[in-house]
PDB file of C-alpha atoms and ligand atoms in Angstrom:
ATOM      1  CA  MET A   1      -7.233 -13.370  11.214  1.00 77.00           C
ATOM      2  CA  HIS A   2     -10.780 -12.411  10.890  1.00 86.00           C
ATOM      3  CA  ILE A   3      -9.575  -8.811   8.335  1.00 88.00           C
ATOM      4  CA  ASP A   4     -12.153  -5.605   8.938  1.00 92.00           C
ATOM      5  CA  SER A   5     -11.654  -3.715   5.675  1.00 96.00           C
ATOM      6  CA  GLU A   6     -13.059  -1.010   7.277  1.00 97.00           C
ATOM      7  CA  GLN A   7     -11.250  -0.760   9.933  1.00 98.00           C
ATOM      8  CA  LEU A   8      -8.315  -0.877   7.664  1.00 98.00           C
ATOM      9  CA  ILE A   9      -9.069   1.452   5.272  1.00 98.00           C
ATOM     10  CA  ALA A  10      -9.878   3.790   8.138  1.00 98.00           C
ATOM     11  CA  ALA A  11      -6.126   3.498   9.147  1.00 98.00           C
ATOM     12  CA  ALA A  12      -5.118   4.600   5.720  1.00 98.00           C
ATOM     13  CA  GLN A  13      -7.074   7.324   5.640  1.00 98.00           C
ATOM     14  CA  ALA A  14      -5.877   8.786   8.573  1.00 98.00           C
ATOM     15  CA  ALA A  15      -2.265   8.338   7.372  1.00 98.00           C
ATOM     16  CA  ARG A  16      -3.638   9.731   4.336  1.00 98.00           C
ATOM     17  CA  GLU A  17      -3.820  12.914   6.610  1.00 98.00           C
ATOM     18  CA  ASN A  18      -0.082  13.189   6.944  1.00 98.00           C
ATOM     19  CA  ALA A  19       0.530  12.934   3.235  1.00 98.00           C
ATOM     20  CA  TYR A  20       2.867  15.520   2.050  1.00 99.00           C
ATOM     21  CA  ALA A  21       2.122  16.149  -1.494  1.00 98.00           C
ATOM     22  CA  PRO A  22       2.499  19.841  -2.621  1.00 98.00           C
ATOM     23  CA  TYR A  23       3.768  18.765  -6.095  1.00 98.00           C
ATOM     24  CA  SER A  24       0.886  16.345  -7.072  1.00 98.00           C
ATOM     25  CA  ASP A  25      -1.364  18.148  -4.959  1.00 98.00           C
ATOM     26  CA  TYR A  26      -3.058  13.953  -4.575  1.00 98.00           C
ATOM     27  CA  THR A  27      -2.531  12.357  -1.661  1.00 98.00           C
ATOM     28  CA  VAL A  28      -2.550   8.318  -0.270  1.00 99.00           C
ATOM     29  CA  GLY A  29      -2.424   6.424   2.458  1.00 98.00           C
ATOM     30  CA  ALA A  30      -1.646   3.062   2.784  1.00 98.00           C
ATOM     31  CA  ALA A  31      -2.641   0.747   6.041  1.00 98.00           C
ATOM     32  CA  VAL A  32      -0.802  -2.689   5.866  1.00 98.00           C
ATOM     33  CA  LEU A  33      -1.999  -5.353   8.545  1.00 98.00           C
ATOM     34  CA  GLY A  34       1.030  -7.788   9.369  1.00 98.00           C
ATOM     35  CA  ALA A  35       0.314 -11.297  10.358  1.00 96.00           C
ATOM     36  CA  ASN A  36       1.663 -10.482  14.181  1.00 93.00           C
ATOM     37  CA  GLY A  37      -1.551  -8.239  13.988  1.00 96.00           C
ATOM     38  CA  THR A  38      -0.062  -5.028  13.826  1.00 98.00           C
ATOM     39  CA  VAL A  39      -1.361  -2.499  11.444  1.00 98.00           C
ATOM     40  CA  TYR A  40       1.332  -0.393   9.514  1.00 98.00           C
ATOM     41  CA  THR A  41       0.635   3.163   7.751  1.00 98.00           C
ATOM     42  CA  GLY A  42       2.299   5.100   5.230  1.00 98.00           C
ATOM     43  CA  CYS A  43       1.735   8.035   3.573  1.00 99.00           C
ATOM     44  CA  ASN A  44       3.290   9.335   0.435  1.00 98.00           C
ATOM     45  CA  VAL A  45       6.285  12.135   0.986  1.00 98.00           C
ATOM     46  CA  GLU A  46       6.924  13.661  -2.440  1.00 98.00           C
ATOM     47  CA  ASN A  47      10.001  15.458  -2.712  1.00 98.00           C
ATOM     48  CA  ALA A  48      10.848  19.018  -4.722  1.00 98.00           C
ATOM     49  CA  SER A  49      13.648  16.824  -6.619  1.00 98.00           C
ATOM     50  CA  TYR A  50      10.250  14.486  -7.501  1.00 98.00           C
ATOM     51  CA  PRO A  51      11.723  11.081  -8.625  1.00 98.00           C
ATOM     52  CA  ALA A  52      12.692  11.482  -4.735  1.00 98.00           C
ATOM     53  CA  SER A  53       9.049  11.272  -4.003  1.00 98.00           C
ATOM     54  CA  ILE A  54       7.878   7.872  -1.971  1.00 98.00           C
ATOM     55  CA  CYS A  55       4.886   6.263  -2.913  1.00 98.00           C
ATOM     56  CA  ALA A  56       1.827   5.703   0.613  1.00 99.00           C
ATOM     57  CA  GLU A  57       2.371   1.399  -0.054  1.00 98.00           C
ATOM     58  CA  ARG A  58       5.270   1.575   0.084  1.00 98.00           C
ATOM     59  CA  VAL A  59       6.283   3.807   3.031  1.00 98.00           C
ATOM     60  CA  ALA A  60       3.782   0.838   4.635  1.00 98.00           C
ATOM     61  CA  ILE A  61       5.440  -1.772   3.631  1.00 98.00           C
ATOM     62  CA  THR A  62       9.310  -0.410   4.449  1.00 98.00           C
ATOM     63  CA  ARG A  63       7.912   0.159   8.204  1.00 98.00           C
ATOM     64  CA  ALA A  64       6.648  -2.937   8.667  1.00 98.00           C
ATOM     65  CA  VAL A  65       9.699  -4.689   7.733  1.00 98.00           C
ATOM     66  CA  ALA A  66      11.608  -2.702   9.400  1.00 98.00           C
ATOM     67  CA  GLU A  67       9.942  -3.471  12.553  1.00 98.00           C
ATOM     68  CA  GLY A  68      10.351  -7.302  11.972  1.00 98.00           C
ATOM     69  CA  GLU A  69       7.201  -7.743   9.855  1.00 98.00           C
ATOM     70  CA  ARG A  70       7.962  -9.515   6.851  1.00 98.00           C
ATOM     71  CA  THR A  71       3.989 -11.354   6.265  1.00 98.00           C
ATOM     72  CA  PHE A  72       1.191  -9.031   5.080  1.00 98.00           C
ATOM     73  CA  LEU A  73      -2.239 -10.526   5.146  1.00 98.00           C
ATOM     74  CA  ALA A  74      -4.178  -6.734   4.080  1.00 98.00           C
ATOM     75  CA  LEU A  75      -3.023  -4.060   2.477  1.00 98.00           C
ATOM     76  CA  ALA A  76      -5.564  -0.796   2.549  1.00 98.00           C
ATOM     77  CA  ILE A  77      -5.277   2.476  -0.208  1.00 98.00           C
ATOM     78  CA  VAL A  78      -7.367   5.322   0.394  1.00 98.00           C
ATOM     79  CA  THR A  79      -7.574   7.939  -2.366  1.00 98.00           C
ATOM     80  CA  ALA A  80      -9.761  10.750  -3.240  1.00 98.00           C
ATOM     81  CA  ASN A  81     -10.849   8.906  -6.631  1.00 98.00           C
ATOM     82  CA  GLY A  82     -10.232   4.682  -5.439  1.00 98.00           C
ATOM     83  CA  GLY A  83      -6.763   5.112  -7.966  1.00 98.00           C
ATOM     84  CA  SER A  84      -4.880   2.089  -8.632  1.00 98.00           C
ATOM     85  CA  PRO A  85      -1.214   0.845  -7.127  1.00 98.00           C
ATOM     86  CA  CYS A  86       1.755   2.253  -9.598  1.00 98.00           C
ATOM     87  CA  GLY A  87       3.789  -0.618 -11.095  1.00 98.00           C
ATOM     88  CA  ILE A  88       6.757   0.235  -8.291  1.00 98.00           C
ATOM     89  CA  CYS A  89       4.698  -0.293  -5.283  1.00 98.00           C
ATOM     90  CA  ARG A  90       2.829  -3.015  -7.144  1.00 98.00           C
ATOM     91  CA  GLN A  91       6.492  -5.460  -7.410  1.00 98.00           C
ATOM     92  CA  VAL A  92       7.219  -4.672  -3.529  1.00 98.00           C
ATOM     93  CA  MET A  93       3.976  -6.228  -2.919  1.00 98.00           C
ATOM     94  CA  ILE A  94       4.738  -8.962  -4.504  1.00 98.00           C
ATOM     95  CA  GLU A  95       8.172  -9.729  -2.741  1.00 98.00           C
ATOM     96  CA  PHE A  96       6.347  -9.877   0.612  1.00 98.00           C
ATOM     97  CA  ALA A  97       2.903 -11.206   0.112  1.00 98.00           C
ATOM     98  CA  PRO A  98       1.401 -11.587  -3.343  1.00 97.00           C
ATOM     99  CA  GLU A  99      -1.379 -13.763  -1.907  1.00 97.00           C
ATOM    100  CA  MET A 100      -2.764 -10.824   0.073  1.00 98.00           C
ATOM    101  CA  ARG A 101      -6.314  -8.973  -0.240  1.00 98.00           C
ATOM    102  CA  VAL A 102      -6.022  -4.887  -1.585  1.00 98.00           C
ATOM    103  CA  PHE A 103      -8.559  -2.739  -0.364  1.00 98.00           C
ATOM    104  CA  ILE A 104      -8.327   0.131  -3.193  1.00 98.00           C
ATOM    105  CA  ALA A 105     -10.700   2.680  -1.475  1.00 98.00           C
ATOM    106  CA  ALA A 106     -11.412   6.067  -2.180  1.00 98.00           C
ATOM    107  CA  GLY A 107     -11.935   7.970   1.129  1.00 97.00           C
ATOM    108  CA  ASP A 108     -13.578   5.751   3.865  1.00 96.00           C
ATOM    109  CA  LYS A 109     -15.525   3.535   0.283  1.00 98.00           C
ATOM    110  CA  LEU A 110     -14.600   0.679  -0.504  1.00 98.00           C
ATOM    111  CA  ILE A 111     -14.362   0.562  -4.433  1.00 98.00           C
ATOM    112  CA  ARG A 112     -13.321  -2.770  -5.250  1.00 98.00           C
ATOM    113  CA  GLU A 113     -10.665  -5.973  -3.695  1.00 98.00           C
ATOM    114  CA  THR A 114      -8.607  -7.384  -5.552  1.00 98.00           C
ATOM    115  CA  LYS A 115      -4.884  -9.158  -4.269  1.00 98.00           C
ATOM    116  CA  ALA A 116      -1.242  -8.557  -5.032  1.00 98.00           C
ATOM    117  CA  SER A 117      -0.291 -11.325  -7.716  1.00 98.00           C
ATOM    118  CA  ALA A 118      -3.906  -9.988  -9.603  1.00 98.00           C
ATOM    119  CA  LEU A 119      -2.265  -7.203  -9.976  1.00 98.00           C
ATOM    120  CA  LEU A 120       0.858  -7.988 -11.045  1.00 98.00           C
ATOM    121  CA  PRO A 121       0.407 -10.953 -12.863  1.00 97.00           C
ATOM    122  CA  ASP A 122       3.749 -13.502 -14.866  1.00 97.00           C
ATOM    123  CA  SER A 123       5.691 -11.018 -12.183  1.00 97.00           C
ATOM    124  CA  PHE A 124       9.759 -11.168 -11.900  1.00 97.00           C
ATOM    125  CA  ASP A 125       9.602 -12.774  -7.627  1.00 96.00           C
ATOM    126  CA  PRO A 126      12.209 -14.253  -5.036  1.00 95.00           C
ATOM    127  CA  SER A 127      11.843 -17.194  -7.034  1.00 95.00           C
ATOM    128  CA  THR A 128      12.720 -16.162 -10.124  1.00 95.00           C
ATOM    129  CA  LEU A 129      16.482 -15.945  -8.416  1.00 96.00           C
ATOM    130  CA  ALA A 130      15.925 -18.799  -6.257  1.00 93.00           C
TER     131      ALA A 130
HETATM  132  N1  LIG B   1       1.208   7.432  -5.136  1.00 89.82           N
HETATM  133  C1  LIG B   1       1.505   6.607  -4.497  1.00 89.82           C
HETATM  134  O1  LIG B   1       1.119   7.194  -3.494  1.00 89.82           O
HETATM  135  N2  LIG B   1       0.516   5.579  -4.482  1.00 89.82           N
HETATM  136  C2  LIG B   1       0.513   4.918  -5.769  1.00 89.82           C
HETATM  137  O2  LIG B   1       0.266   3.319  -5.778  1.00 89.82           O
HETATM  138  C3  LIG B   1       0.952   5.816  -6.625  1.00 89.82           C
HETATM  139  C4  LIG B   1       0.824   7.061  -7.026  1.00 89.82           C
HETATM  140  C5  LIG B   1       1.375   9.106  -4.908  1.00 89.82           C
HETATM  141  C6  LIG B   1       3.318   9.143  -5.248  1.00 89.82           C
HETATM  142  C7  LIG B   1       2.763  10.805  -5.234  1.00 89.82           C
HETATM  143  O3  LIG B   1       3.490  11.137  -4.438  1.00 89.82           O
HETATM  144  C8  LIG B   1       1.114  11.243  -6.484  1.00 89.82           C
HETATM  145  O4  LIG B   1       1.038   9.887  -5.774  1.00 89.82           O
HETATM  146  C9  LIG B   1       0.810  10.957  -7.745  1.00 89.82           C
HETATM  147  O5  LIG B   1       1.915  10.094  -8.639  1.00 89.82           O
END
């Protein structure tokens, strides 16, 4: 399937508008493309009890899984400064889609492309428990 990184980044940027980040003031948007062609979006949602906060990437992926999608082709992550995804989000990416393309953007500008397995080498993944 053709993957339009600009379109995926735009979807992540739109989701970022909904970020609830009153504590860090660091807003994040994510958009994951499922094999069925559907794009699922997420934003970070913080909490006064800080550890109860959740990252944008995990919101997008868990939304997709809840809708029945488990195969992912690409993920766009948008922040103000092109920050890298956190370790917990990398672990969640690996669970479903180690070969997924990952676009990291600052606003609407693509900073770099990588893939989930490159972000988390030598991972503990489903094969470990098989
Ligand atoms: N955050 C994400 O949404 N994704 C990441 O991969 C890194 C961090 C959020 C969590 C928190 O709301 C804010 O960014 C600052 O850590």
